[in-house]
Amino acid sequence: MAATGAASQQPFAPVLAALSTMQGNVERAQKIQAHTYLEKFQKSPEAWTTTHAILQSSSSSPEAKLFAATTLKGKITHDLDQLPRASLAPLRDSLLALLTTFRDGPRPVRTQLCVCLANLAIQMTEWKDVLQLVGSTLGSDAGDCILEFLRVLPEEVTEGRKINLTEEELNDRTKELLEENAAQVLRLLTQYSQSSASAADNPYLLECITSWLREIPAAEVIKSPIFDTVIAALSSERAFEAAIDCICTIFKETRDVDESIGVIQKLYPRIVALKPKIASAAEAEDLETYKGITRLFAEAGEAWVVLIARMPTEFRSLVAAVLECCARDWDRDSISLTFNFWYELKQYITLEKYIQARMQFADMFSELVDIMVKHLAFPTSSTNGTDPFEGDREQEEKFREFRHAMGDVLKDCCAVIGVTECLGKAFVLIQQWVSTYGSQATSTDVPHWQELEAPLFSMRAMGRMVSPEESIVLPQVIPLIVQIPNQERIRFQAIMALGRYTEWTAQHPEFLQPQLNYIISGFQHDSEEVLRAAALAFRFFGADCRKLLMDNATQLHAFYESVLDSLPPASQEELTEGVAAVLSVQPPDKIYDMFKLYCDPLISRLMSLANNAQDEKGKLALADYLQLLTIFVQWIQPYVSPSEENPAVKYCQEIFPVLSTIADNFTSFPAILERVCRCWRHMVISYRTAMSPLLPSLARQLASGFESSRQGCFLWATDSILREFSEGAEFVDQATSTAIYQFFEQQALSFLRILNDLPPEDLPDVIEDFFRLLIDALIYYPYQVIPSTVSSPIFSAALTALTLEQDAPLTATLHYLRDFLSYGTLNPSNSAFESENRQTSTNPPEIQAAVKQLVSSQGEVLVQRILTGMMFSFPRDCFPDASGVLLVLFELLPQEVAVWVRRTIEMLPAGTLKPGEADRLMNGISDKVQKGEIRKVRTLLQDLTFGLALDFTNSYRRRNVAPREGLGRLEASRFRFSG
């Protein structure tokens, strides 16, 4: 970060050097060092004078000045109390002087200085003549600068929650700065707009109007001459976008149509009169203008959609304008702006209350179907190649997403005019293509394939809306689809469309076989896209038509074996789901044989892959095939009397040694272990207490696997056993339940030993899985866990886990702490379901005492970890749970926790707190605690943690660099366990 030349002699040279490093082509370590330096600088008191010096220096670069202005904005917003109150007036004057210097630009610097001045105006409550002083100081020649200040002022006041003012002070200041000045601002803007032609189409003027529409009633703007200026600006190239923003903001201000009906009646004719601009922009192929006009009509429709539903005749012209925008969109770049309008309109007119509007707009929704299907078509390749995007994969992906959004509009059309008419339109287009080009199609050349693919996609998109009882269109179109040529894109779309109508096929079995043959033949296609489509479609056919296919289970096996190894992993899973669904409806006496038929070959593959898996690719392949085995376990769940042997469990017993051997041999490859544990977990979930014969072996394998591999997936599988075989569960005896708890304690001890050996940063996933297991242990075995010998070290482990910075393990740990601490109260967090045999949720006094005793011994460290986490390291999503832990602590031991909070704050490095900040935080708590108003303490803490304390930690976090340098006694100690 060395500076050169004259800059090296300046007091702010280190700042410029750091900025140069950040912008230069240097090593990452240097950039990190520069970033840390700049972050410290921005939070230091010296930044006040240094930023002014940079802004006033003629030798500073534009980038340095922008950084200085941005830093100054942050200082005024967050650190104004670093200055004595008497310094605010000089600060205001210096900002006005800087604005005068930068009134002609650069605009980014000027904008930041305007924000600085606006934020100062909000907090400097003694400054009463804000607009007058700014206007007189900057002068009449600084029109753009004054307009920019006027624009940012309402925005900053609206965001005033980030400023250190009370709610009452902010409300009063809002009234002074905005409400009392609204009429004056409107007059000033009107006068400016009439001052010259260049002023009338100044985009800064329109942006200013838009900003003040939060304060100036839309009715006042509409009847003012300034609205004519806004409309006229639509014909100005430089002001067009700002004018569109302004008008659309007016629409938003009139969303309450009953309150704004008078304004809308005056505004509506002016908006409809703009309709000719649609055609003119389309004919000129002026994309930006067309997009803006489309947005204007679409947002008008969204704002007034209730009136459109109530008064369809009067507002038909507006709907027609939106429809025209859709129809004329030659580049398909603007039509998406209308999608939300069509959805909102559909939501209203499909209500019985607005049946007249539905009838009135039926023809428009019918035309909308035609427009959408036309836009669905792939573009034609300019080189007559097969790739319409000519290698531009990003553009192709964008088009795919766009098509799916259009598919949602087609669903809206189905809801309004009915699926039969919508499907009929697609059917007609398919018929037309077949009659026109069908005879010309070959396996290698399909003329005008886009005209066939688009209606096929539309059928796929509308599939969800079609009832299984539909009997008019689908019986005609399905036989056509199964004759679609073999061209890649249309074969893909045809198969995907058939996959959408499997529920219909289940009720029309006469159409099943031709579709199934068409899909199965798709597995022989050269295209991977078609293969993936066939696998996905087969999954749906297997799931929805499984009863129709149950007699074909044996024949399907030959097909399954022939194609399985040629598919990518995701398609293997989809194909397996399809056949597993068919097996799931087999009678119980056939289940074991079907498991053998389908899964024995999988087991052979697994053993072969395990013996030959030397590299990562081979190991991942093994993991993929393990997942296929799990799919069979998930789907095939025969109902068997508890007194009879479950055939699925019988097969699980046979394959268990193979899975155990794989787990033992791949302890260092997490993907394989996760798949094995997933399979075991689903065995327990699928067959529940019928898994009892396997339970001892499974528990031993999970315990030894976790101890040797240190992977959290073994805890994840343990959790399923804990849930299914908990105390009081049906068909579970006391001895089994007790053994399961002992198994849990064994896993907990293993976890504690692992955490003793490794830092928590190396174990985030294990920590997450362990504390999720703990949450269930507290639900199913609370009176065994809490007084146990492992309870205290587990609590200590949770304190160590709170030093992490990842969301998932922190959330799991905080949830465990909240649940555990709740057992110190009369009403603990517990399972909402209570079986007849399960103990009631009354919390015994000895359990409450055990929790309070543990909190008394380790609670202060917990408070330290929670507060330092909120100040430095916790992700934002963890704040509610962290503050929830504080709430429960105050409910348990209010006096002690108040002391711990104060001690923690006192341990922060000297000079990092604002004057009186800690006192303000604690006074409210201490007052309620001393009065014994525990309920009010809880209410206060809710406000405090989401208000005062959250502001406190946010403010502290902003002013002090995140790495905990020099925290001394607040640093977490290493977890130790000798058990």
Coordinates of C-alpha atoms in Angstrom, one line a residue, residues 322-526:
V322 CA -52.1 -4.8 -22.5
L323 CA -53.2 -7.5 -24.9
E324 CA -51.9 -5.5 -27.9
C325 CA -48.5 -5.1 -26.1
C326 CA -48.3 -8.9 -25.9
A327 CA -49.3 -9.4 -29.5
R328 CA -46.9 -6.8 -31.0
D329 CA -43.8 -7.8 -29.0
W330 CA -41.6 -8.8 -31.8
D331 CA -38.5 -9.3 -29.7
R332 CA -40.3 -11.1 -26.8
D333 CA -38.5 -8.9 -24.4
S334 CA -41.4 -6.9 -23.0
I335 CA -44.3 -9.4 -22.7
S336 CA -43.1 -10.7 -19.4
L337 CA -44.0 -7.4 -17.9
T338 CA -47.7 -8.3 -18.4
F339 CA -47.6 -11.7 -16.8
N340 CA -48.5 -10.5 -13.3
F341 CA -51.4 -8.5 -14.6
W342 CA -52.9 -11.5 -16.3
Y343 CA -52.5 -13.5 -13.1
E344 CA -54.1 -10.8 -10.9
L345 CA -57.0 -10.4 -13.4
K346 CA -57.5 -14.1 -13.4
Q347 CA -57.6 -14.2 -9.6
Y348 CA -60.6 -11.8 -9.6
I349 CA -62.7 -12.8 -12.6
T350 CA -62.7 -16.5 -11.7
L351 CA -64.7 -15.5 -8.5
E352 CA -68.4 -16.0 -8.8
K353 CA -68.8 -12.3 -7.8
Y354 CA -67.2 -11.2 -11.1
I355 CA -68.7 -13.7 -13.5
Q356 CA -69.8 -10.8 -15.8
A357 CA -66.2 -9.6 -16.1
R358 CA -65.1 -13.2 -16.9
M359 CA -67.6 -13.3 -19.8
Q360 CA -66.6 -9.9 -20.9
F361 CA -62.9 -10.8 -21.2
A362 CA -63.3 -14.4 -22.4
D363 CA -62.5 -13.4 -26.0
M364 CA -59.4 -11.6 -24.9
F365 CA -58.1 -14.5 -22.9
S366 CA -58.9 -16.7 -25.9
E367 CA -56.7 -14.4 -28.1
L368 CA -54.1 -14.4 -25.3
V369 CA -53.7 -18.2 -25.7
D370 CA -53.0 -17.8 -29.4
I371 CA -50.5 -15.0 -28.7
M372 CA -48.7 -17.1 -26.1
V373 CA -48.4 -20.2 -28.2
K374 CA -47.0 -18.1 -31.0
H375 CA -44.4 -16.6 -28.7
L376 CA -43.5 -20.1 -27.4
A377 CA -42.0 -21.1 -30.7
F378 CA -38.2 -21.4 -30.9
P379 CA -36.6 -18.8 -33.2
T380 CA -35.6 -19.9 -36.7
S381 CA -31.9 -20.4 -37.2
S382 CA -30.4 -17.8 -39.5
T383 CA -28.0 -20.4 -40.9
N384 CA -30.6 -23.0 -41.4
G385 CA -28.9 -25.2 -38.8
T386 CA -30.6 -27.4 -36.2
D387 CA -29.6 -25.0 -33.3
P388 CA -31.9 -22.0 -33.2
F389 CA -29.6 -20.2 -30.8
E390 CA -26.4 -21.0 -32.8
G391 CA -24.4 -22.0 -29.8
D392 CA -25.5 -19.2 -27.4
R393 CA -26.3 -21.4 -24.4
E394 CA -27.0 -18.4 -22.1
Q395 CA -29.7 -17.1 -24.5
E396 CA -31.2 -20.6 -24.8
E397 CA -31.4 -20.9 -21.0
K398 CA -33.0 -17.5 -20.8
F399 CA -35.6 -18.5 -23.4
R400 CA -36.4 -21.7 -21.5
E401 CA -37.1 -19.8 -18.3
F402 CA -39.2 -17.3 -20.3
R403 CA -41.3 -20.2 -21.8
H404 CA -42.1 -21.6 -18.4
A405 CA -43.3 -18.2 -17.3
M406 CA -45.5 -18.0 -20.4
G407 CA -46.8 -21.5 -19.5
D408 CA -48.1 -20.0 -16.2
V409 CA -50.1 -17.5 -18.3
L410 CA -51.6 -20.3 -20.2
K411 CA -52.7 -21.9 -16.9
D412 CA -54.4 -18.5 -16.1
C413 CA -56.2 -18.7 -19.5
C414 CA -57.3 -22.2 -18.7
A415 CA -58.8 -21.0 -15.4
V416 CA -60.8 -18.2 -17.2
I417 CA -62.0 -19.9 -20.4
G418 CA -61.7 -23.5 -19.6
V419 CA -59.1 -26.2 -20.4
T420 CA -61.1 -27.6 -23.3
E421 CA -60.9 -24.5 -25.4
C422 CA -57.2 -24.0 -24.5
L423 CA -56.3 -27.6 -25.3
G424 CA -58.4 -27.4 -28.4
K425 CA -56.3 -24.5 -29.8
A426 CA -53.1 -26.6 -29.3
F427 CA -54.8 -29.6 -30.9
V428 CA -55.8 -27.6 -33.9
L429 CA -52.2 -26.4 -34.4
I430 CA -50.8 -29.9 -34.1
Q431 CA -53.4 -31.1 -36.6
Q432 CA -52.5 -28.3 -39.0
W433 CA -48.8 -29.2 -38.9
V434 CA -49.5 -32.9 -39.4
S435 CA -51.8 -32.2 -42.4
T436 CA -49.3 -29.7 -43.9
Y437 CA -45.9 -31.0 -43.2
G438 CA -46.4 -34.5 -41.7
S439 CA -45.8 -36.3 -45.0
Q440 CA -42.6 -34.4 -45.6
A441 CA -41.0 -35.3 -42.2
T442 CA -38.2 -37.8 -42.1
S443 CA -36.1 -39.2 -39.3
T444 CA -33.4 -36.5 -40.1
D445 CA -35.4 -33.6 -41.4
V446 CA -38.7 -32.2 -39.9
P447 CA -39.8 -29.1 -41.8
H448 CA -41.0 -26.1 -39.7
W449 CA -40.6 -28.1 -36.5
Q450 CA -41.0 -25.0 -34.4
E451 CA -44.7 -24.8 -35.4
L452 CA -45.2 -28.3 -33.9
E453 CA -43.0 -28.0 -30.9
A454 CA -44.7 -24.8 -29.6
P455 CA -48.3 -26.3 -29.2
L456 CA -46.7 -29.5 -27.7
F457 CA -45.0 -27.3 -25.1
S458 CA -48.3 -25.5 -24.5
M459 CA -50.0 -28.8 -23.8
R460 CA -47.3 -29.7 -21.4
A461 CA -47.7 -26.3 -19.6
M462 CA -51.5 -26.7 -19.3
G463 CA -51.3 -30.3 -18.1
R464 CA -51.8 -29.4 -14.4
M465 CA -55.0 -27.6 -15.2
V466 CA -56.6 -30.6 -17.0
S467 CA -59.0 -32.8 -15.2
P468 CA -58.6 -36.6 -15.4
E469 CA -62.2 -36.6 -16.6
E470 CA -61.5 -34.5 -19.7
S471 CA -63.0 -36.4 -22.6
I472 CA -63.1 -34.1 -25.7
V473 CA -59.6 -33.1 -26.7
L474 CA -57.2 -35.5 -25.1
P475 CA -58.8 -38.7 -26.7
Q476 CA -58.1 -37.0 -30.1
V477 CA -54.7 -35.5 -29.4
I478 CA -52.9 -38.3 -27.5
P479 CA -53.0 -40.7 -30.6
L480 CA -51.5 -37.8 -32.6
I481 CA -48.7 -37.2 -30.1
V482 CA -47.5 -40.8 -30.1
Q483 CA -46.9 -40.5 -33.9
I484 CA -44.7 -37.4 -33.5
P485 CA -41.5 -37.7 -35.6
N486 CA -38.1 -38.5 -34.0
Q487 CA -36.5 -35.0 -34.3
E488 CA -34.8 -34.2 -31.0
R489 CA -36.7 -31.2 -29.8
I490 CA -40.2 -32.3 -30.7
R491 CA -39.6 -35.8 -29.5
F492 CA -38.4 -34.3 -26.2
Q493 CA -41.5 -32.1 -26.0
A494 CA -43.9 -34.9 -26.9
I495 CA -42.5 -37.2 -24.2
M496 CA -42.6 -34.4 -21.6
A497 CA -46.2 -33.6 -22.6
L498 CA -47.3 -37.2 -22.2
G499 CA -45.7 -37.2 -18.8
R500 CA -48.0 -34.4 -17.8
Y501 CA -51.1 -36.4 -18.5
T502 CA -50.4 -39.6 -16.5
E503 CA -53.3 -39.0 -14.1
W504 CA -55.6 -38.7 -17.1
T505 CA -54.2 -41.9 -18.6
A506 CA -54.7 -43.7 -15.3
Q507 CA -58.5 -43.2 -15.8
H508 CA -58.3 -44.0 -19.5
P509 CA -56.3 -47.3 -19.6
E510 CA -57.1 -47.8 -23.3
F511 CA -54.5 -45.1 -24.1
L512 CA -51.8 -46.4 -21.8
Q513 CA -49.9 -48.9 -24.0
P514 CA -49.3 -46.7 -27.0
Q515 CA -47.9 -43.9 -24.7
L516 CA -45.8 -46.4 -22.8
N517 CA -44.4 -47.8 -26.0
Y518 CA -43.6 -44.3 -27.3
I519 CA -41.8 -43.4 -24.0
I520 CA -39.9 -46.7 -23.8
S521 CA -38.7 -46.3 -27.4
G522 CA -37.4 -42.9 -26.3
F523 CA -34.7 -44.7 -24.3
Q524 CA -33.1 -45.7 -27.6
H525 CA -32.8 -42.1 -28.8
D526 CA -29.4 -40.6 -29.5

